[in-house]
Short mmCIF file of N, CA and C in Angstrom, two decimals:
data_model
loop_
_atom_site.label_atom_id
_atom_site.label_comp_id
_atom_site.label_asym_id
_atom_site.label_seq_id
_atom_site.Cartn_x
_atom_site.Cartn_y
_atom_site.Cartn_z
N PRO L 1 -15.69 -7.00 3.75
CA PRO L 1 -16.14 -6.18 4.89
C PRO L 1 -15.00 -5.95 5.87
N ARG L 2 -14.88 -4.74 6.32
CA ARG L 2 -13.81 -4.38 7.23
C ARG L 2 -14.27 -4.57 8.67
N ALA L 3 -13.30 -4.84 9.54
CA ALA L 3 -13.57 -4.95 10.97
C ALA L 3 -14.00 -3.57 11.47
N PRO L 4 -14.76 -3.51 12.57
CA PRO L 4 -15.21 -2.21 13.09
C PRO L 4 -14.08 -1.21 13.33
N ALA L 5 -12.96 -1.67 13.85
CA ALA L 5 -11.84 -0.75 14.11
C ALA L 5 -11.28 -0.20 12.80
N ALA L 6 -11.19 -1.03 11.78
CA ALA L 6 -10.69 -0.56 10.48
C ALA L 6 -11.70 0.40 9.86
N ARG L 7 -12.97 0.10 10.00
CA ARG L 7 -14.00 1.02 9.48
C ARG L 7 -13.89 2.37 10.17
N TRP L 8 -13.66 2.35 11.49
CA TRP L 8 -13.51 3.60 12.24
C TRP L 8 -12.33 4.41 11.69
N MET L 9 -11.23 3.71 11.40
CA MET L 9 -10.06 4.40 10.85
C MET L 9 -10.42 5.13 9.56
N PHE L 10 -11.15 4.46 8.67
CA PHE L 10 -11.50 5.07 7.40
C PHE L 10 -12.60 6.12 7.51
N GLU L 11 -13.52 5.90 8.42
CA GLU L 11 -14.65 6.83 8.53
C GLU L 11 -14.37 8.02 9.45
N SER L 12 -13.45 7.87 10.38
CA SER L 12 -13.19 8.95 11.34
C SER L 12 -11.75 9.42 11.36
N ALA L 13 -10.83 8.50 11.58
CA ALA L 13 -9.44 8.90 11.81
C ALA L 13 -8.80 9.56 10.60
N ILE L 14 -9.13 9.12 9.38
CA ILE L 14 -8.49 9.78 8.23
C ILE L 14 -9.11 11.14 7.94
N LYS L 15 -10.16 11.48 8.68
CA LYS L 15 -10.77 12.80 8.51
C LYS L 15 -10.25 13.79 9.55
N SER L 16 -9.35 13.34 10.41
CA SER L 16 -8.88 14.19 11.50
C SER L 16 -7.39 14.01 11.72
N ASP L 17 -6.65 15.09 11.66
CA ASP L 17 -5.22 15.01 11.94
C ASP L 17 -4.97 14.46 13.33
N PHE L 18 -5.73 14.97 14.32
CA PHE L 18 -5.52 14.53 15.69
C PHE L 18 -5.86 13.06 15.88
N LEU L 19 -6.99 12.61 15.35
CA LEU L 19 -7.37 11.20 15.53
C LEU L 19 -6.36 10.26 14.87
N TYR L 20 -5.91 10.61 13.67
CA TYR L 20 -4.91 9.76 13.02
C TYR L 20 -3.61 9.76 13.83
N TRP L 21 -3.17 10.93 14.25
CA TRP L 21 -1.95 11.03 15.04
C TRP L 21 -2.07 10.19 16.32
N ALA L 22 -3.20 10.34 17.03
CA ALA L 22 -3.41 9.59 18.27
C ALA L 22 -3.44 8.09 18.00
N ALA L 23 -4.14 7.69 16.96
CA ALA L 23 -4.21 6.25 16.63
C ALA L 23 -2.83 5.72 16.28
N SER L 24 -2.05 6.50 15.54
CA SER L 24 -0.72 6.02 15.16
C SER L 24 0.22 5.89 16.35
N ARG L 25 -0.04 6.67 17.41
CA ARG L 25 0.78 6.59 18.62
C ARG L 25 0.26 5.54 19.60
N LEU L 26 -1.06 5.49 19.77
CA LEU L 26 -1.65 4.60 20.77
C LEU L 26 -1.95 3.20 20.23
N TRP L 27 -2.31 3.10 18.96
CA TRP L 27 -2.67 1.82 18.35
C TRP L 27 -1.98 1.67 17.00
N PRO L 28 -0.65 1.66 16.99
CA PRO L 28 0.06 1.60 15.70
C PRO L 28 -0.30 0.36 14.87
N THR L 29 -0.62 -0.74 15.54
CA THR L 29 -1.00 -1.94 14.80
C THR L 29 -2.30 -1.72 14.04
N LEU L 30 -3.22 -0.98 14.63
CA LEU L 30 -4.48 -0.67 13.96
C LEU L 30 -4.22 0.14 12.69
N VAL L 31 -3.36 1.13 12.77
CA VAL L 31 -3.01 1.94 11.60
C VAL L 31 -2.29 1.08 10.57
N LEU L 32 -1.36 0.25 11.03
CA LEU L 32 -0.59 -0.62 10.14
C LEU L 32 -1.52 -1.52 9.35
N GLU L 33 -2.47 -2.16 10.04
CA GLU L 33 -3.31 -3.14 9.37
C GLU L 33 -4.47 -2.50 8.60
N SER L 34 -5.02 -1.40 9.08
CA SER L 34 -6.19 -0.83 8.40
C SER L 34 -5.80 0.16 7.31
N ILE L 35 -5.02 1.15 7.62
CA ILE L 35 -4.66 2.18 6.65
C ILE L 35 -3.48 1.74 5.78
N LEU L 36 -2.48 1.14 6.38
CA LEU L 36 -1.29 0.74 5.64
C LEU L 36 -1.37 -0.68 5.10
N ALA L 37 -2.48 -1.38 5.38
CA ALA L 37 -2.82 -2.67 4.78
C ALA L 37 -1.70 -3.70 4.85
N THR L 38 -1.05 -3.76 6.00
CA THR L 38 0.11 -4.64 6.18
C THR L 38 -0.06 -5.47 7.44
N PRO L 39 0.11 -6.79 7.35
CA PRO L 39 -0.04 -7.65 8.53
C PRO L 39 0.99 -7.35 9.61
N ARG L 40 0.55 -7.35 10.84
CA ARG L 40 1.45 -7.06 11.96
C ARG L 40 2.59 -8.06 12.07
N ASP L 41 2.33 -9.34 11.78
CA ASP L 41 3.38 -10.34 11.94
C ASP L 41 4.53 -10.11 10.97
N VAL L 42 4.25 -9.54 9.81
CA VAL L 42 5.31 -9.23 8.85
C VAL L 42 6.23 -8.17 9.44
N LEU L 43 5.64 -7.15 10.06
CA LEU L 43 6.46 -6.10 10.67
C LEU L 43 7.21 -6.64 11.89
N GLU L 44 6.58 -7.51 12.66
CA GLU L 44 7.25 -8.08 13.84
C GLU L 44 8.49 -8.85 13.45
N ARG L 45 8.49 -9.50 12.29
CA ARG L 45 9.64 -10.28 11.81
C ARG L 45 10.69 -9.42 11.13
N ALA L 46 10.36 -8.18 10.83
CA ALA L 46 11.26 -7.31 10.06
C ALA L 46 12.47 -6.88 10.87
N ASN L 47 13.53 -6.52 10.15
CA ASN L 47 14.72 -6.02 10.82
C ASN L 47 14.51 -4.56 11.25
N ALA L 48 15.47 -4.02 11.98
CA ALA L 48 15.34 -2.67 12.54
C ALA L 48 15.20 -1.61 11.44
N GLU L 49 15.92 -1.79 10.34
CA GLU L 49 15.84 -0.83 9.24
C GLU L 49 14.42 -0.77 8.67
N GLU L 50 13.81 -1.93 8.47
CA GLU L 50 12.45 -1.96 7.93
C GLU L 50 11.45 -1.40 8.94
N LYS L 51 11.63 -1.70 10.20
CA LYS L 51 10.73 -1.16 11.23
C LYS L 51 10.81 0.37 11.26
N ALA L 52 12.01 0.90 11.10
CA ALA L 52 12.18 2.35 11.08
C ALA L 52 11.51 2.94 9.83
N ARG L 53 11.64 2.27 8.69
CA ARG L 53 11.01 2.75 7.45
C ARG L 53 9.49 2.79 7.60
N ILE L 54 8.93 1.76 8.19
CA ILE L 54 7.47 1.72 8.36
C ILE L 54 7.02 2.76 9.38
N GLY L 55 7.79 2.96 10.44
CA GLY L 55 7.48 4.01 11.40
C GLY L 55 7.46 5.37 10.74
N TRP L 56 8.42 5.61 9.86
CA TRP L 56 8.48 6.88 9.12
C TRP L 56 7.26 6.99 8.20
N LEU L 57 6.94 5.91 7.48
CA LEU L 57 5.79 5.93 6.57
C LEU L 57 4.48 6.17 7.32
N MET L 58 4.39 5.65 8.53
CA MET L 58 3.17 5.83 9.31
C MET L 58 2.91 7.30 9.62
N SER L 59 3.96 8.07 9.75
CA SER L 59 3.78 9.50 10.07
C SER L 59 3.62 10.37 8.82
N GLN L 60 3.90 9.84 7.65
CA GLN L 60 3.89 10.64 6.43
C GLN L 60 2.53 11.19 6.00
N PRO L 61 1.43 10.53 6.28
CA PRO L 61 0.15 11.12 5.85
C PRO L 61 -0.19 12.44 6.53
N LEU L 62 0.45 12.74 7.65
CA LEU L 62 0.12 13.97 8.38
C LEU L 62 0.70 15.19 7.67
N PRO L 63 -0.01 16.26 7.53
CA PRO L 63 -1.38 16.45 8.01
C PRO L 63 -2.39 15.83 7.04
N LEU L 64 -3.25 15.00 7.58
CA LEU L 64 -4.29 14.37 6.77
C LEU L 64 -5.28 15.38 6.21
N SER L 65 -5.46 16.47 6.92
CA SER L 65 -6.41 17.49 6.45
C SER L 65 -6.04 17.98 5.05
N ALA L 66 -4.76 17.97 4.72
CA ALA L 66 -4.32 18.39 3.39
C ALA L 66 -4.57 17.32 2.34
N ARG L 67 -4.82 16.10 2.78
CA ARG L 67 -4.99 14.97 1.86
C ARG L 67 -6.40 14.39 1.92
N GLN L 68 -7.24 14.91 2.78
CA GLN L 68 -8.55 14.32 3.05
C GLN L 68 -9.37 14.10 1.79
N ALA L 69 -9.51 15.10 0.95
CA ALA L 69 -10.33 14.96 -0.25
C ALA L 69 -9.78 13.84 -1.15
N GLY L 70 -8.48 13.79 -1.31
CA GLY L 70 -7.86 12.76 -2.14
C GLY L 70 -8.04 11.37 -1.56
N LEU L 71 -7.86 11.23 -0.24
CA LEU L 71 -8.04 9.93 0.40
C LEU L 71 -9.47 9.43 0.26
N LEU L 72 -10.43 10.30 0.51
CA LEU L 72 -11.83 9.91 0.39
C LEU L 72 -12.18 9.59 -1.06
N ASN L 73 -11.59 10.33 -2.00
CA ASN L 73 -11.79 10.04 -3.41
C ASN L 73 -11.23 8.65 -3.74
N ASP L 74 -10.03 8.34 -3.24
CA ASP L 74 -9.43 7.02 -3.48
C ASP L 74 -10.33 5.91 -2.97
N VAL L 75 -10.88 6.08 -1.77
CA VAL L 75 -11.76 5.07 -1.18
C VAL L 75 -12.99 4.89 -2.07
N GLY L 76 -13.57 5.98 -2.52
CA GLY L 76 -14.75 5.91 -3.37
C GLY L 76 -14.48 5.25 -4.71
N ILE L 77 -13.36 5.60 -5.32
CA ILE L 77 -13.00 5.02 -6.62
C ILE L 77 -12.72 3.53 -6.47
N ALA L 78 -11.99 3.16 -5.44
CA ALA L 78 -11.64 1.75 -5.23
C ALA L 78 -12.89 0.90 -5.04
N ALA L 79 -13.93 1.47 -4.48
CA ALA L 79 -15.16 0.72 -4.23
C ALA L 79 -15.96 0.48 -5.49
N SER L 80 -15.68 1.24 -6.55
CA SER L 80 -16.50 1.11 -7.76
C SER L 80 -15.67 1.11 -9.04
N LEU L 81 -14.52 0.46 -8.99
CA LEU L 81 -13.66 0.43 -10.17
C LEU L 81 -14.32 -0.33 -11.31
N LYS L 82 -14.16 0.22 -12.48
CA LYS L 82 -14.61 -0.45 -13.69
C LYS L 82 -13.37 -0.90 -14.46
N ARG L 83 -13.56 -1.87 -15.34
CA ARG L 83 -12.44 -2.38 -16.11
C ARG L 83 -11.93 -1.32 -17.08
N ASN L 84 -10.62 -1.10 -17.05
CA ASN L 84 -9.96 -0.23 -18.01
C ASN L 84 -9.47 -1.07 -19.19
N GLU L 85 -9.31 -0.45 -20.31
CA GLU L 85 -8.82 -1.15 -21.49
C GLU L 85 -7.29 -1.22 -21.42
N LEU L 86 -6.81 -2.13 -20.60
CA LEU L 86 -5.38 -2.26 -20.34
C LEU L 86 -4.60 -2.61 -21.59
N GLU L 87 -5.22 -3.31 -22.50
CA GLU L 87 -4.54 -3.74 -23.72
C GLU L 87 -4.10 -2.55 -24.58
N HIS L 88 -4.66 -1.38 -24.34
CA HIS L 88 -4.31 -0.19 -25.12
C HIS L 88 -3.16 0.61 -24.51
N ILE L 89 -2.69 0.19 -23.37
CA ILE L 89 -1.58 0.90 -22.73
C ILE L 89 -0.29 0.52 -23.44
N GLY L 90 0.44 1.53 -23.88
CA GLY L 90 1.68 1.29 -24.60
C GLY L 90 2.92 1.68 -23.81
N ALA L 91 2.73 2.27 -22.66
CA ALA L 91 3.87 2.70 -21.85
C ALA L 91 4.49 1.51 -21.12
N ALA L 92 5.78 1.61 -20.90
CA ALA L 92 6.46 0.59 -20.10
C ALA L 92 5.80 0.55 -18.72
N THR L 93 5.56 -0.65 -18.23
CA THR L 93 4.78 -0.79 -17.00
C THR L 93 5.42 -1.80 -16.06
N LEU L 94 5.53 -1.40 -14.80
CA LEU L 94 5.99 -2.30 -13.74
C LEU L 94 4.87 -2.37 -12.72
N VAL L 95 4.46 -3.57 -12.37
CA VAL L 95 3.38 -3.78 -11.41
C VAL L 95 3.96 -4.59 -10.25
N ILE L 96 3.73 -4.10 -9.02
CA ILE L 96 4.27 -4.76 -7.84
C ILE L 96 3.15 -4.96 -6.84
N SER L 97 3.08 -6.15 -6.25
CA SER L 97 2.09 -6.41 -5.21
C SER L 97 2.54 -7.60 -4.36
N ALA L 98 2.03 -7.62 -3.14
CA ALA L 98 2.28 -8.74 -2.23
C ALA L 98 0.98 -9.50 -2.00
N ARG L 99 1.09 -10.80 -1.90
CA ARG L 99 -0.10 -11.64 -1.71
C ARG L 99 -0.89 -11.29 -0.45
N ASP L 100 -0.20 -10.80 0.58
CA ASP L 100 -0.89 -10.51 1.84
C ASP L 100 -1.23 -9.03 2.01
N ASP L 101 -1.27 -8.29 0.91
CA ASP L 101 -1.69 -6.88 0.96
C ASP L 101 -3.16 -6.88 1.39
N PHE L 102 -3.46 -6.23 2.51
CA PHE L 102 -4.83 -6.23 3.03
C PHE L 102 -5.80 -5.47 2.13
N TYR L 103 -5.30 -4.72 1.16
CA TYR L 103 -6.19 -4.10 0.19
C TYR L 103 -6.58 -5.09 -0.90
N GLY L 104 -5.99 -6.28 -0.87
CA GLY L 104 -6.34 -7.32 -1.84
C GLY L 104 -5.91 -6.99 -3.26
N THR L 105 -4.74 -6.40 -3.41
CA THR L 105 -4.30 -5.94 -4.73
C THR L 105 -3.61 -7.02 -5.58
N TYR L 106 -3.27 -8.14 -4.99
CA TYR L 106 -2.43 -9.10 -5.71
C TYR L 106 -3.09 -9.61 -6.99
N ALA L 107 -4.30 -10.11 -6.89
CA ALA L 107 -4.97 -10.68 -8.07
C ALA L 107 -5.17 -9.63 -9.15
N SER L 108 -5.59 -8.44 -8.77
CA SER L 108 -5.81 -7.40 -9.78
C SER L 108 -4.48 -6.90 -10.35
N SER L 109 -3.43 -6.91 -9.55
CA SER L 109 -2.11 -6.51 -10.05
C SER L 109 -1.59 -7.52 -11.07
N LEU L 110 -1.75 -8.78 -10.77
CA LEU L 110 -1.34 -9.83 -11.70
C LEU L 110 -2.16 -9.74 -12.99
N TYR L 111 -3.45 -9.55 -12.86
CA TYR L 111 -4.33 -9.37 -14.01
C TYR L 111 -3.88 -8.18 -14.86
N THR L 112 -3.60 -7.07 -14.19
CA THR L 112 -3.15 -5.87 -14.89
C THR L 112 -1.87 -6.14 -15.67
N ALA L 113 -0.90 -6.75 -15.03
CA ALA L 113 0.38 -7.05 -15.70
C ALA L 113 0.19 -7.98 -16.89
N ARG L 114 -0.72 -8.91 -16.77
CA ARG L 114 -0.96 -9.85 -17.87
C ARG L 114 -1.66 -9.20 -19.06
N HIS L 115 -2.36 -8.11 -18.83
CA HIS L 115 -3.13 -7.48 -19.90
C HIS L 115 -2.47 -6.23 -20.50
N ILE L 116 -1.33 -5.83 -19.98
CA ILE L 116 -0.57 -4.73 -20.57
C ILE L 116 0.64 -5.36 -21.27
N ALA L 117 0.71 -5.17 -22.55
CA ALA L 117 1.78 -5.78 -23.34
C ALA L 117 3.15 -5.40 -22.79
N GLY L 118 3.96 -6.41 -22.51
CA GLY L 118 5.32 -6.20 -22.05
C GLY L 118 5.47 -5.77 -20.60
N ALA L 119 4.39 -5.75 -19.86
CA ALA L 119 4.48 -5.33 -18.45
C ALA L 119 5.32 -6.32 -17.65
N ARG L 120 6.02 -5.78 -16.68
CA ARG L 120 6.78 -6.61 -15.73
C ARG L 120 6.00 -6.69 -14.44
N PHE L 121 5.99 -7.87 -13.84
CA PHE L 121 5.26 -8.09 -12.60
C PHE L 121 6.21 -8.63 -11.53
N LEU L 122 6.22 -7.97 -10.39
CA LEU L 122 6.96 -8.47 -9.24
C LEU L 122 5.92 -8.85 -8.20
N GLY L 123 5.74 -10.13 -8.02
CA GLY L 123 4.79 -10.65 -7.04
C GLY L 123 5.53 -11.12 -5.81
N LEU L 124 5.20 -10.54 -4.68
CA LEU L 124 5.85 -10.90 -3.42
C LEU L 124 4.95 -11.84 -2.64
N THR L 125 5.54 -12.80 -1.95
CA THR L 125 4.74 -13.73 -1.16
C THR L 125 4.17 -13.07 0.09
N ASP L 126 4.90 -12.10 0.61
CA ASP L 126 4.44 -11.41 1.82
C ASP L 126 5.01 -10.00 1.82
N GLY L 127 4.67 -9.23 2.85
CA GLY L 127 5.19 -7.88 2.96
C GLY L 127 4.09 -6.84 3.06
N GLY L 128 2.85 -7.26 2.78
CA GLY L 128 1.74 -6.32 2.86
C GLY L 128 1.83 -5.22 1.82
N HIS L 129 1.00 -4.21 1.99
CA HIS L 129 0.93 -3.11 1.04
C HIS L 129 2.23 -2.32 0.98
N LEU L 130 3.02 -2.37 2.04
CA LEU L 130 4.28 -1.62 2.10
C LEU L 130 5.50 -2.47 1.81
N TRP L 131 5.26 -3.70 1.32
CA TRP L 131 6.30 -4.66 0.97
C TRP L 131 7.38 -4.80 2.04
N VAL L 132 6.95 -4.89 3.30
CA VAL L 132 7.88 -5.02 4.43
C VAL L 132 8.78 -6.24 4.23
N GLY L 133 10.06 -6.03 4.40
CA GLY L 133 11.04 -7.10 4.24
C GLY L 133 11.54 -7.25 2.81
N HIS L 134 10.97 -6.48 1.90
CA HIS L 134 11.35 -6.58 0.49
C HIS L 134 11.75 -5.22 -0.09
N HIS L 135 12.00 -4.26 0.76
CA HIS L 135 12.26 -2.90 0.29
C HIS L 135 13.43 -2.84 -0.70
N HIS L 136 14.53 -3.46 -0.36
CA HIS L 136 15.70 -3.42 -1.26
C HIS L 136 15.41 -4.16 -2.57
N GLU L 137 14.72 -5.28 -2.47
CA GLU L 137 14.35 -6.03 -3.68
C GLU L 137 13.46 -5.17 -4.59
N VAL L 138 12.49 -4.49 -4.00
CA VAL L 138 11.58 -3.65 -4.77
C VAL L 138 12.35 -2.46 -5.37
N MET L 139 13.18 -1.82 -4.58
CA MET L 139 13.95 -0.68 -5.10
C MET L 139 14.88 -1.12 -6.24
N ASN L 140 15.49 -2.29 -6.11
CA ASN L 140 16.34 -2.81 -7.18
C ASN L 140 15.53 -3.09 -8.43
N GLU L 141 14.33 -3.63 -8.26
CA GLU L 141 13.46 -3.91 -9.41
C GLU L 141 13.04 -2.61 -10.09
N ILE L 142 12.73 -1.59 -9.32
CA ILE L 142 12.36 -0.29 -9.88
C ILE L 142 13.55 0.32 -10.63
N ALA L 143 14.73 0.26 -10.04
CA ALA L 143 15.92 0.80 -10.70
C ALA L 143 16.20 0.06 -12.00
N SER L 144 16.09 -1.25 -11.98
CA SER L 144 16.31 -2.05 -13.18
C SER L 144 15.26 -1.70 -14.24
N PHE L 145 14.02 -1.59 -13.82
CA PHE L 145 12.94 -1.24 -14.75
C PHE L 145 13.19 0.12 -15.38
N LEU L 146 13.55 1.09 -14.58
CA LEU L 146 13.78 2.43 -15.10
C LEU L 146 14.98 2.47 -16.06
N SER L 147 16.02 1.72 -15.72
CA SER L 147 17.19 1.75 -16.59
C SER L 147 16.93 1.04 -17.92
N THR L 148 16.15 -0.02 -17.91
CA THR L 148 15.86 -0.71 -19.17
C THR L 148 14.76 -0.01 -19.96
N SER L 149 13.85 0.66 -19.27
CA SER L 149 12.75 1.36 -19.96
C SER L 149 13.22 2.67 -20.58
N ALA L 150 14.31 3.21 -20.09
CA ALA L 150 14.80 4.50 -20.58
C ALA L 150 15.53 4.36 -21.91
N ARG L 151 15.85 3.15 -22.28
CA ARG L 151 16.64 2.93 -23.51
C ARG L 151 15.81 3.10 -24.75
#
């Protein structure tokens, strides 16, 4: 169950360019924790480069009106996911998640990686949904994955 403020973000702010913009300016922590699923303390500990990256990411959903149908679809799908036959996936797969992702993706990400033959899993202890503090590590892992998968 989401806190009332987080519920408001999903039920109202993501349906309005103005409300999202206002929330991101007036209550950036609310947007960080509810929409971007990242703990505030992780961002508070981050260096200036990471803080700038997250600030940039916070503005990227705008205009939300262009993404509204997709966002609402994502919320609906996430609420009723059924098990996929992961064992049948033959493509090279890299799965990345942080334990403190407020969307709770860590356990399902680990499960996914374990059920796709040859999948690589990068599990972060912290960083939230945006892997704050681990950006270079994640980018290096992606580059390594792409270079080895392309062979």
